[in-house]
Amino acid sequence: MSIDIDTARKVAKLARIRVEEDRLPDLARELSGILGFMEQLNEVNVDGVEPMVSVTPMRLKRRADVVTDGNIQDQILKNAPDAREGFFAVPKVVE
Amino acid sequence: MSANSWTIAAARAALRKGDISAVDLTMSCLTAIDAADGLNAFVHKTPDIALDQARAADARIAAGGAPSLCGIPLGIKDLFATKGVPTQAASNILKGFKPEYESTVTTKLFGDGAVMLGKLNMDEFAMGSSNESACYGPVVSPWKVDSRQLTPGGSSGGSAAAVAADLCLAATGTDTGGSIRQPAAFTGIVGIKPTYGRVSRWGIVAFASSLDQAGPMTKSVRDAAIFLGSMAGHDPKDSTSADLAVPDFEAALTGDIRGKKIGIPREYRLDGIPAEIDALWQKGIEMMRDAGAEIVDISLPHTKYALPAYYVVAPAEASSNLARYDGVRYGHRATLAQGDGITEMYEKTRAEGFGAEVQRRVMVGTYVLSAGFYDAYYNRARKVRALIKRDFELAFAAGIDAILTPATPSSAFGLGEMASADPVEMYLNDVFTVTVNLAGLPGVSVPVGLDAKGLPLGLQLIGKPWEEGDLLNHAYVLERAAGFVSKPAKWW
């Protein structure tokens, strides 16, 4: 399946990666090449095969639903590009 | 031979006998590192931490009963979170990030007294096979046979170069599609990817969570056994970590594989593979036979589909894992224009912070997971993955103990030589290794010889789940039979 420029623009938008208009044809071509490589998977008969969900058969562990950590606001905010008054700061979200 | 060129096993013996102190051993590595900036392997040096840890190790060794890794100087791949030390997965998007926590693997290593010399270069977010996608610039292999600079392989290229050039005794690596085994093969060292779940992923920057596994990169099979013993073990903080006892891997190295069945998968004989690779494989088969193993031709019929399945599953998981890099909680945030809202902040930050290959994979992953294509690509790839895993299960159920294959389709290539290649051509580097990640199995790369140019070539052994000890014993036999002792001549 070939990716056109509109699809490339849509994928970039979904991925939240800014791609300039003049880069879109190249991107569309690269994505088409990679997806073309994946087309080989259509040769395989997968009737009745369950998609793999767990690499090694194991039951996920359960744990008590209790707080085991916390009160580390300073540590959590320490690497933020913009932290103010104990919060992460971002551009205005609500008009 | 200066101490930085020792194996872990030799250093352990010398430290215990008092022939050298951990401080002197560490100093010899720090000196070698400072003289090797041209390799671009160590990207964040931590000499103060190293010397503090070495002094503590000396006290612990003097007290007696210290663990095997006590006082052993190691390099740590930039993918492992190290408290207070830059950890940026070789990406500009994590520029300036200093974790407030320590990964489980490094916590375990330091708990055993290991010494951290610094952080090692790698492909950005571990996506690559040549270590050319790093924000720090490429790693240069210590191996050199002409005027060209060669790749050490990737993604653990800094780890491979540092071990091969004797800048450290051993290094941590991670392997999602071959990122430990391919660079190990390119640089003439040993690298093992353990069974999925053997080593905790907690605190390791995630690429593709169902494929990622950390492991040791070392100068010998024995060192890999010692190192893996310290890294491995159950961790409640990683829900996929296996609650299994860690056996004594070193004790498994008996050198006896008589009566073992070694599978030779016919699907790994690819068209267009250099005759040297095939000849090396034949040599390896003879070595295993001479050691008393039985050689059995086997079929892993879905091998051909491993690469395309991988290049659906890995980008899909990456697109999800890398969604967290949004310029809010850590790392880089783009400078915004007047009127830019939060969406522009995300888009500009990710465009500036991610390199070309990472952007490409995130977008491929986004596409294969998007509405309307999920079944056609992602679910189909997961079904093919189940078939690839079943191929191995059937082989092991038929009595095969280990599988022998080439590690890479060629020896190391020159930096920049793949620059104009299609992304898919670069992906072919993983053709022999990627099946192992899809099936969650342990795989080890062992240096076996040099090609006509004088560059290292490795073979891969694939083992049964949780049988790393038995796998390493096979590797030990191969290592002894091959007698690979070549080292890169120092030019840097």
Coordinates of C-alpha atoms in Angstrom, one line a residue:
Chain A
M1 CA 0.0 0.0 0.0
S2 CA 1.4 3.3 -1.1
I3 CA 1.3 6.4 1.2
D4 CA 0.2 9.6 -0.4
I5 CA 1.1 13.1 0.8
D6 CA -2.2 13.6 2.5
T7 CA -1.7 10.3 4.5
A8 CA 1.8 11.3 5.4
R9 CA 0.5 14.7 6.7
K10 CA -2.2 12.9 8.7
V11 CA 0.3 10.4 10.2
A12 CA 2.7 13.2 11.2
K13 CA -0.2 15.0 12.9
L14 CA -1.3 11.9 14.8
A15 CA 2.3 11.4 15.9
R16 CA 2.5 15.0 17.0
I17 CA 5.7 15.6 14.9
R18 CA 5.8 18.8 12.9
V19 CA 6.8 18.0 9.3
E20 CA 7.2 20.9 6.9
E21 CA 5.1 20.8 3.7
D22 CA 8.2 20.5 1.4
R23 CA 9.3 17.4 3.4
L24 CA 6.0 15.5 3.0
P25 CA 6.8 13.9 -0.5
D26 CA 10.0 12.4 0.8
L27 CA 8.3 11.2 4.0
A28 CA 5.5 9.6 2.0
R29 CA 8.1 7.8 -0.2
E30 CA 10.0 6.5 2.8
L31 CA 6.9 5.3 4.6
S32 CA 5.7 3.6 1.4
G33 CA 9.0 1.8 1.1
I34 CA 8.9 0.5 4.7
L35 CA 5.2 -0.5 4.4
G36 CA 6.0 -2.2 1.1
F37 CA 8.5 -4.3 2.9
M38 CA 5.8 -5.3 5.4
E39 CA 3.5 -6.5 2.6
Q40 CA 5.4 -9.8 2.7
L41 CA 3.4 -10.7 5.8
N42 CA 0.4 -11.1 3.6
E43 CA 2.0 -14.3 2.2
V44 CA 1.7 -16.1 5.5
N45 CA -1.4 -18.1 6.3
V46 CA -2.5 -16.9 9.8
D47 CA -5.9 -18.6 9.9
G48 CA -6.7 -19.6 13.4
V49 CA -3.5 -18.2 14.9
E50 CA -4.0 -16.1 18.0
P51 CA -2.0 -12.8 18.0
M52 CA 0.9 -13.1 20.5
V53 CA 0.2 -11.0 23.6
S54 CA 2.8 -12.3 26.1
V55 CA 6.4 -13.2 25.3
T56 CA 6.8 -15.8 28.0
P57 CA 3.8 -17.5 29.5
M58 CA 3.3 -15.9 32.8
R59 CA 0.4 -14.7 35.0
L60 CA 0.7 -11.0 35.9
K61 CA 1.3 -10.6 39.6
R62 CA -1.2 -9.0 41.9
R63 CA -0.4 -6.6 44.6
A64 CA -2.2 -4.9 47.4
D65 CA -3.8 -1.6 46.1
V66 CA -1.9 0.7 48.6
V67 CA 0.3 3.7 48.3
T68 CA 3.9 2.7 48.4
D69 CA 5.5 5.9 47.2
G70 CA 4.9 9.6 47.2
N71 CA 5.8 13.0 48.8
I72 CA 8.5 13.6 46.2
Q73 CA 7.1 16.6 44.4
D74 CA 10.5 18.3 44.1
Q75 CA 12.1 15.2 42.5
I76 CA 9.2 14.8 40.0
L77 CA 9.4 18.5 39.0
K78 CA 13.2 18.7 39.0
N79 CA 13.7 17.9 35.3
A80 CA 10.7 19.9 34.0
P81 CA 11.4 22.5 31.3
D82 CA 8.9 24.8 33.1
A83 CA 7.7 24.1 36.6
R84 CA 5.9 26.8 38.7
E85 CA 4.4 26.7 42.1
G86 CA 4.5 22.9 42.3
F87 CA 3.0 22.3 38.9
F88 CA 4.2 21.5 35.4
A89 CA 3.5 24.6 33.3
V90 CA 2.3 24.4 29.7
P91 CA 0.8 26.9 27.2
K92 CA -2.8 27.8 27.8
V93 CA -5.1 24.7 27.1
V94 CA -8.6 26.1 27.8
E95 CA -9.8 29.2 26.1
Chain B
M1 CA 49.3 -6.1 29.9
S2 CA 47.8 -3.1 31.6
A3 CA 44.9 -3.7 33.9
N4 CA 42.3 -2.1 31.7
S5 CA 42.7 -4.9 29.2
W6 CA 41.9 -7.7 31.8
T7 CA 38.9 -9.8 31.8
I8 CA 36.5 -9.6 34.7
A9 CA 37.6 -13.1 35.8
A10 CA 41.3 -12.1 35.8
A11 CA 40.6 -8.8 37.6
R12 CA 38.5 -10.6 40.2
A13 CA 41.4 -13.0 41.0
A14 CA 43.9 -10.1 41.1
L15 CA 41.7 -8.0 43.4
R16 CA 41.1 -10.9 45.8
K17 CA 44.8 -11.7 45.9
G18 CA 45.7 -8.1 46.6
D19 CA 47.8 -7.8 43.4
I20 CA 45.9 -4.7 42.5
S21 CA 43.5 -2.3 44.2
A22 CA 40.1 -1.4 42.7
V23 CA 41.3 2.2 42.7
D24 CA 44.3 1.4 40.6
L25 CA 42.3 -0.8 38.3
T26 CA 39.8 2.0 37.9
M27 CA 42.5 4.6 37.2
S28 CA 43.9 2.4 34.5
C29 CA 40.5 2.5 32.8
L30 CA 40.0 6.2 33.3
T31 CA 43.4 6.9 31.7
A32 CA 42.5 4.7 28.7
I33 CA 39.2 6.5 28.4
D34 CA 40.8 10.0 28.4
A35 CA 43.1 8.8 25.6
A36 CA 40.2 7.5 23.5
D37 CA 38.0 10.5 22.9
G38 CA 38.5 9.9 19.2
L39 CA 36.3 6.8 19.5
N40 CA 33.4 8.8 20.9
A41 CA 32.4 5.8 23.0
F42 CA 32.1 7.4 26.5
V43 CA 29.8 10.5 26.2
H44 CA 29.4 11.3 29.9
K45 CA 32.4 10.4 32.0
T46 CA 31.9 9.9 35.8
P47 CA 35.5 9.6 37.3
D48 CA 34.4 11.0 40.7
I49 CA 31.7 8.4 41.1
A50 CA 34.1 5.7 39.8
L51 CA 36.8 6.5 42.3
D52 CA 34.3 6.7 45.2
Q53 CA 32.9 3.3 44.2
A54 CA 36.4 1.9 43.8
R55 CA 37.5 3.0 47.3
A56 CA 34.3 1.4 48.8
A57 CA 35.1 -1.7 46.8
D58 CA 38.6 -1.9 48.1
A59 CA 37.3 -1.8 51.7
R60 CA 34.7 -4.5 50.9
I61 CA 37.3 -6.7 49.3
A62 CA 39.6 -6.3 52.2
A63 CA 36.8 -7.4 54.6
G64 CA 36.4 -10.6 52.6
G65 CA 33.5 -12.3 50.9
A66 CA 33.0 -9.6 48.3
P67 CA 30.8 -10.5 45.2
S68 CA 32.5 -11.3 41.8
L69 CA 31.8 -7.8 40.4
C70 CA 33.2 -5.9 43.4
G71 CA 35.7 -3.4 42.2
I72 CA 35.1 -4.2 38.5
P73 CA 35.0 -1.0 36.3
L74 CA 32.1 -1.0 33.8
G75 CA 30.7 1.2 31.2
I76 CA 26.9 1.8 31.2
K77 CA 24.9 2.4 28.1
D78 CA 23.2 5.8 28.0
L79 CA 19.8 4.0 28.0
F80 CA 20.1 3.1 31.7
A81 CA 18.8 5.6 34.2
T82 CA 21.6 6.6 36.5
K83 CA 20.7 8.8 39.4
G84 CA 22.1 12.4 39.1
V85 CA 24.1 11.4 35.9
P86 CA 22.9 12.5 32.4
T87 CA 20.7 9.8 30.8
Q88 CA 19.5 10.8 27.4
A89 CA 19.3 7.7 25.2
A90 CA 21.6 9.5 22.8
S91 CA 18.6 11.8 22.0
N92 CA 18.3 15.6 22.0
I93 CA 14.8 15.3 23.4
L94 CA 16.3 14.1 26.7
K95 CA 19.1 16.7 26.7
G96 CA 19.9 17.7 30.3
F97 CA 17.8 14.9 31.8
K98 CA 19.3 13.7 35.1
P99 CA 17.1 11.0 36.6
E100 CA 16.2 11.2 40.3
Y101 CA 16.3 7.4 40.4
E102 CA 18.5 4.5 39.5
S103 CA 17.6 1.6 37.1
T104 CA 17.2 -1.8 38.7
V105 CA 20.1 -3.2 36.7
T106 CA 22.6 -0.5 37.8
T107 CA 21.2 -0.8 41.3
K108 CA 22.1 -4.5 41.3
L109 CA 25.5 -3.9 39.8
F110 CA 26.4 -1.2 42.3
G111 CA 25.0 -3.4 45.1
D112 CA 27.6 -6.0 44.0
G113 CA 30.3 -3.4 44.2
A114 CA 30.7 -2.6 40.5
V115 CA 32.3 0.7 39.5
M116 CA 30.7 3.0 36.9
L117 CA 33.2 4.7 34.6
G118 CA 30.6 6.7 32.7
K119 CA 27.8 6.5 30.1
L120 CA 28.2 5.0 26.7
N121 CA 27.2 6.2 23.3
M122 CA 24.4 4.4 21.3
D123 CA 22.0 4.8 18.5
E124 CA 19.2 7.3 19.4
F125 CA 16.6 5.4 21.5
A126 CA 18.5 2.2 20.6
M127 CA 17.1 2.4 17.0
G128 CA 19.9 1.6 14.6
S129 CA 22.6 -0.9 13.6
S130 CA 25.5 1.4 13.1
N131 CA 25.5 3.9 16.0
E132 CA 25.2 6.8 13.5
S133 CA 21.9 8.1 14.8
A134 CA 23.2 9.3 18.1
C135 CA 22.9 13.0 19.1
Y136 CA 26.5 12.7 20.2
G137 CA 27.7 11.8 16.8
P138 CA 28.8 8.3 15.6
V139 CA 31.0 5.9 17.6
V140 CA 34.2 4.9 15.7
S141 CA 35.2 1.3 15.9
P142 CA 38.6 0.6 17.3
W143 CA 39.0 -1.9 14.5
K144 CA 40.7 -0.3 11.4
V145 CA 42.1 -2.0 8.4
D146 CA 42.4 0.8 5.9
S147 CA 41.8 4.6 5.7
R148 CA 38.1 4.2 6.5
Q149 CA 36.5 4.7 9.9
L150 CA 34.3 1.7 10.6
T151 CA 31.1 1.3 12.6
P152 CA 31.2 -0.7 15.8
G153 CA 27.6 -1.7 15.0
G154 CA 24.5 -0.7 17.0
S155 CA 22.6 0.2 18.9
S156 CA 25.1 -0.7 21.7
G157 CA 28.0 0.6 19.6
G158 CA 29.6 2.6 22.4
S159 CA 29.5 -0.4 24.7
A160 CA 31.1 -2.6 22.0
A161 CA 33.8 -0.1 21.1
A162 CA 34.6 0.6 24.8
V163 CA 35.0 -3.1 25.6
A164 CA 37.0 -4.0 22.4
A165 CA 39.3 -1.0 23.0
D166 CA 39.9 -1.9 26.6
L167 CA 38.4 1.3 28.0
C168 CA 36.5 -0.8 30.5
L169 CA 36.4 -4.5 31.6
A170 CA 32.8 -4.9 30.4
A171 CA 29.7 -2.9 29.6
T172 CA 25.9 -3.1 29.7
G173 CA 24.0 -3.3 26.5
T174 CA 20.4 -3.7 25.5
D175 CA 19.0 -5.7 22.6
T176 CA 15.6 -5.2 20.9
G177 CA 16.5 -6.7 17.5
G178 CA 20.2 -7.5 17.8
S179 CA 21.6 -4.4 19.5
I180 CA 23.9 -6.5 21.8
R181 CA 24.8 -9.3 19.4
Q182 CA 25.5 -7.4 16.2
P183 CA 27.9 -4.9 17.7
A184 CA 29.6 -7.7 19.7
A185 CA 30.1 -9.6 16.4
F186 CA 31.5 -6.4 14.7
T187 CA 34.0 -5.8 17.4
G188 CA 35.2 -9.3 18.3
I189 CA 33.6 -9.5 21.8
V190 CA 31.0 -11.6 23.5
G191 CA 27.4 -10.3 23.9
I192 CA 24.4 -12.2 25.3
K193 CA 20.7 -11.2 25.1
P194 CA 19.0 -13.1 28.0
T195 CA 15.6 -14.7 27.9
Y196 CA 12.9 -12.0 27.9
G197 CA 12.0 -11.4 31.6
R198 CA 15.4 -12.6 32.9
V199 CA 16.7 -9.0 33.5
S200 CA 14.5 -6.2 34.8
R201 CA 13.6 -3.4 32.3
W202 CA 12.8 -1.0 35.1
G203 CA 14.7 2.3 34.7
I204 CA 15.8 1.5 31.1
V205 CA 14.5 3.9 28.6
A206 CA 11.9 1.9 26.7
F207 CA 12.0 1.3 22.9
A208 CA 9.8 -1.8 22.3
S209 CA 8.7 -3.2 25.6
S210 CA 7.9 -6.7 24.4
L211 CA 11.3 -7.1 22.7
D212 CA 13.7 -5.0 24.9
Q213 CA 16.2 -6.9 27.1
A214 CA 19.4 -5.8 28.7
G215 CA 22.5 -8.0 28.9
P216 CA 26.3 -8.0 29.3
M217 CA 29.0 -7.2 26.7
T218 CA 32.3 -8.7 27.7
K219 CA 35.7 -10.0 26.7
S220 CA 34.9 -13.6 27.4
V221 CA 32.1 -16.0 27.8
R222 CA 33.0 -16.5 31.5
D223 CA 32.8 -12.8 32.0
A224 CA 29.3 -12.8 30.4
A225 CA 28.3 -15.5 32.9
I226 CA 29.6 -13.6 35.9
F227 CA 28.1 -10.3 34.7
L228 CA 24.7 -11.7 33.8
G229 CA 24.5 -13.3 37.3
S230 CA 24.6 -9.8 38.8
M231 CA 22.2 -8.2 36.4
A232 CA 19.5 -10.9 36.4
G233 CA 16.7 -11.6 38.8
H234 CA 13.1 -10.9 39.7
D235 CA 12.0 -7.2 40.1
P236 CA 8.5 -6.4 41.4
K237 CA 8.9 -3.0 39.5
D238 CA 8.8 -4.8 36.1
S239 CA 5.6 -6.8 35.7
T240 CA 7.2 -8.9 32.9
S241 CA 10.3 -9.8 35.0
A242 CA 10.3 -13.5 35.8
D243 CA 10.0 -14.7 39.3
L244 CA 12.6 -17.4 38.9
A245 CA 15.8 -18.1 40.8
V246 CA 19.0 -17.0 39.1
P247 CA 21.3 -20.0 38.7
D248 CA 25.0 -19.8 38.9
F249 CA 25.8 -19.2 35.3
E250 CA 29.5 -19.5 35.7
A251 CA 29.2 -22.9 37.3
A252 CA 27.4 -24.0 34.1
L253 CA 30.6 -23.6 32.1
T254 CA 31.8 -27.2 32.2
G255 CA 33.1 -27.2 28.6
D256 CA 31.3 -30.5 28.0
I257 CA 28.6 -30.6 25.3
R258 CA 29.0 -34.2 24.4
G259 CA 25.7 -35.7 23.2
K260 CA 24.0 -32.2 22.9
K261 CA 22.0 -31.6 19.7
I262 CA 22.9 -28.5 17.8
G263 CA 20.3 -27.3 15.3
I264 CA 21.4 -25.8 12.0
P265 CA 18.4 -23.9 10.5
R266 CA 18.3 -24.2 6.7
E267 CA 16.3 -21.0 6.4
Y268 CA 19.4 -19.0 7.6
R269 CA 21.3 -19.9 4.4
L270 CA 20.4 -16.6 2.6
D271 CA 21.1 -15.8 -1.0
G272 CA 23.7 -13.2 -1.4
I273 CA 25.5 -13.8 1.9
P274 CA 29.3 -13.5 1.6
A275 CA 31.1 -16.8 1.2
E276 CA 33.2 -15.9 4.2
I277 CA 30.1 -15.9 6.5
D278 CA 29.1 -19.3 5.2
A279 CA 32.6 -20.6 5.6
L280 CA 32.7 -19.3 9.2
W281 CA 29.4 -21.0 9.9
Q282 CA 30.7 -24.3 8.6
K283 CA 33.8 -23.9 10.8
G284 CA 31.6 -23.4 13.8
I285 CA 29.6 -26.5 12.9
E286 CA 32.8 -28.5 12.8
M287 CA 33.9 -27.1 16.1
M288 CA 30.7 -28.2 17.8
R289 CA 30.9 -31.6 16.2
D290 CA 34.5 -32.1 17.3
A291 CA 33.4 -31.3 20.8
G292 CA 31.1 -34.2 20.7
A293 CA 27.8 -32.6 19.8
E294 CA 25.4 -34.0 17.3
I295 CA 24.6 -31.7 14.4
V296 CA 21.0 -31.7 13.2
D297 CA 19.5 -29.9 10.2
I298 CA 16.4 -28.2 11.3
S299 CA 13.7 -26.0 9.7
L300 CA 12.4 -22.7 11.1
P301 CA 9.9 -22.1 8.3
H302 CA 8.7 -18.6 9.2
T303 CA 12.2 -17.1 9.5
K304 CA 11.8 -15.1 6.3
Y305 CA 8.9 -13.1 7.9
A306 CA 10.8 -12.2 11.1
L307 CA 12.1 -8.9 9.8
P308 CA 8.9 -7.5 8.4
A309 CA 7.0 -8.7 11.6
Y310 CA 9.7 -6.9 13.7
Y311 CA 9.4 -3.7 11.7
V312 CA 5.7 -3.6 12.5
V313 CA 5.8 -4.6 16.1
A314 CA 8.8 -2.6 17.2
P315 CA 7.8 0.8 15.7
A316 CA 4.2 0.2 17.0
E317 CA 5.5 -0.2 20.5
A318 CA 8.0 2.6 20.1
S319 CA 5.3 5.1 18.9
S320 CA 3.4 4.3 22.1
N321 CA 6.5 4.4 24.4
L322 CA 7.9 7.6 22.9
A323 CA 4.6 9.5 23.3
R324 CA 5.8 10.5 26.7
Y325 CA 8.4 12.9 25.2
D326 CA 6.1 15.9 25.0
G327 CA 8.2 18.7 26.4
V328 CA 6.2 18.8 29.7
R329 CA 7.9 16.6 32.3
Y330 CA 11.5 16.3 31.3
G331 CA 14.0 17.0 28.6
H332 CA 13.8 19.5 25.7
R333 CA 10.9 21.9 25.0
A334 CA 10.9 23.9 21.8
T335 CA 10.8 27.7 21.9
L336 CA 7.3 28.7 21.0
A337 CA 6.0 31.5 18.8
Q338 CA 3.4 34.0 19.9
G339 CA 0.0 32.3 19.9
D340 CA 1.3 28.7 19.8
G341 CA -0.8 26.4 21.9
I342 CA -0.1 23.0 23.4
T343 CA -0.4 21.1 20.2
E344 CA 2.3 23.3 18.6
M345 CA 4.4 22.8 21.6
Y346 CA 4.2 19.0 21.2
E347 CA 4.8 19.1 17.5
K348 CA 7.7 21.5 17.5
T349 CA 9.3 19.8 20.5
R350 CA 9.2 16.3 19.0
A351 CA 10.4 17.6 15.6
E352 CA 13.4 19.3 17.2
G353 CA 14.1 16.6 19.7
F354 CA 13.8 13.4 17.7
G355 CA 16.3 12.5 15.0
A356 CA 15.3 11.3 11.5
E357 CA 15.2 7.5 12.1
V358 CA 13.3 7.9 15.4
Q359 CA 10.7 10.2 13.7
R360 CA 10.4 7.7 10.9
R361 CA 9.8 4.7 13.3
V362 CA 7.3 6.7 15.4
M363 CA 5.3 7.6 12.3
V364 CA 5.4 4.0 11.0
G365 CA 4.2 2.8 14.3
T366 CA 1.5 5.4 14.4
Y367 CA 0.3 4.4 11.0
V368 CA 0.2 0.6 11.7
L369 CA -1.8 1.2 14.9
S370 CA -4.2 3.7 13.3
A371 CA -7.8 3.0 12.8
G372 CA -8.4 0.8 9.8
F373 CA -4.9 -0.6 9.6
Y374 CA -4.5 -2.2 13.0
D375 CA -5.7 -5.6 11.9
A376 CA -3.9 -5.5 8.5
Y377 CA -0.5 -4.7 10.0
Y378 CA -0.3 -4.9 13.7
N379 CA -2.5 -7.9 14.4
R380 CA -1.1 -9.8 11.4
A381 CA 2.4 -9.1 12.6
R382 CA 1.5 -10.4 16.1
K383 CA 0.1 -13.6 14.5
V384 CA 3.2 -14.1 12.5
R385 CA 5.3 -13.5 15.6
A386 CA 3.3 -16.4 17.3
L387 CA 4.3 -18.6 14.4
I388 CA 8.0 -17.7 14.6
K389 CA 7.9 -18.5 18.3
R390 CA 6.2 -21.8 17.6
D391 CA 9.0 -22.7 15.0
F392 CA 11.5 -22.6 17.8
E393 CA 9.3 -24.4 20.3
L394 CA 8.9 -27.3 17.9
A395 CA 12.7 -27.4 17.3
F396 CA 13.4 -27.5 21.0
A397 CA 10.5 -30.0 21.6
A398 CA 12.2 -32.3 19.1
G399 CA 15.3 -32.4 21.3
I400 CA 17.5 -29.6 20.0
D401 CA 19.6 -28.1 22.8
A402 CA 21.0 -25.0 20.9
I403 CA 20.8 -23.5 17.5
L404 CA 23.9 -22.2 15.7
T405 CA 23.7 -19.4 13.1
P406 CA 25.8 -16.5 11.8
A407 CA 25.5 -13.4 13.9
T408 CA 25.6 -10.9 11.1
P409 CA 25.3 -11.0 7.3
S410 CA 28.7 -9.2 6.9
S411 CA 31.6 -7.8 8.9
A412 CA 31.6 -4.1 10.0
F413 CA 31.0 -1.5 7.2
G414 CA 32.4 2.0 7.0
L415 CA 30.7 5.0 8.7
G416 CA 28.6 6.9 6.2
E417 CA 28.5 4.0 3.7
M418 CA 24.9 3.3 4.4
A419 CA 23.9 7.0 4.4
S420 CA 22.2 6.8 1.0
A421 CA 20.8 3.4 1.5
D422 CA 17.1 2.7 1.9
P423 CA 16.1 2.3 5.6
V424 CA 15.1 -1.3 4.8
E425 CA 18.7 -2.1 3.7
M426 CA 20.0 -1.0 7.1
Y427 CA 17.3 -3.2 8.7
L428 CA 18.8 -6.3 7.0
N429 CA 21.6 -6.1 9.5
D430 CA 19.2 -7.7 12.0
V431 CA 18.2 -10.6 9.8
F432 CA 19.9 -13.3 12.0
T433 CA 19.2 -11.8 15.4
V434 CA 15.7 -10.4 15.3
T435 CA 14.0 -13.8 15.4
V436 CA 15.4 -14.3 18.9
N437 CA 13.8 -11.1 20.2
L438 CA 10.4 -12.0 18.6
A439 CA 10.5 -15.4 20.3
G440 CA 11.8 -14.1 23.6
L441 CA 14.8 -16.5 23.6
P442 CA 18.3 -16.1 24.9
G443 CA 21.0 -15.6 22.2
V444 CA 24.7 -15.1 22.4
S445 CA 27.3 -13.8 19.9
V446 CA 30.8 -15.3 20.1
P447 CA 33.8 -14.1 18.1
V448 CA 35.1 -16.9 15.9
G449 CA 37.4 -15.5 13.3
L450 CA 38.6 -12.7 11.1
D451 CA 37.5 -12.1 7.5
A452 CA 40.0 -11.5 4.6
K453 CA 40.1 -7.8 5.5
G454 CA 41.1 -8.6 9.1
L455 CA 37.8 -7.7 10.7
P456 CA 36.0 -9.8 13.3
L457 CA 33.2 -12.2 12.5
G458 CA 30.9 -13.8 15.1
L459 CA 28.5 -16.7 15.3
Q460 CA 25.3 -16.8 17.2
L461 CA 24.0 -19.5 19.5
I462 CA 20.3 -19.5 20.4
G463 CA 19.1 -21.4 23.5
K464 CA 16.0 -22.5 25.3
P465 CA 14.1 -20.1 27.5
W466 CA 15.7 -19.7 30.9
E467 CA 18.6 -21.9 29.9
E468 CA 21.2 -19.2 29.7
G469 CA 23.7 -21.3 31.7
D470 CA 23.5 -24.2 29.2
L471 CA 23.6 -21.7 26.3
L472 CA 26.7 -20.0 27.7
N473 CA 28.3 -23.5 28.1
H474 CA 27.8 -24.0 24.4
A475 CA 29.3 -20.6 23.8
Y476 CA 32.2 -21.5 26.0
V477 CA 33.0 -24.5 23.9
L478 CA 32.8 -22.5 20.7
E479 CA 35.0 -19.8 22.2
R480 CA 37.7 -22.3 23.3
A481 CA 37.6 -24.1 19.9
A482 CA 37.8 -20.8 18.0
G483 CA 40.6 -19.4 20.1
F484 CA 39.9 -15.9 19.0
V485 CA 42.5 -13.6 20.5
S486 CA 42.8 -10.8 18.0
K487 CA 42.6 -7.2 19.3
P488 CA 42.4 -4.0 17.4
A489 CA 45.8 -2.3 17.0
K490 CA 45.8 1.0 18.8
W491 CA 45.5 4.0 16.4
W492 CA 43.3 6.4 18.4

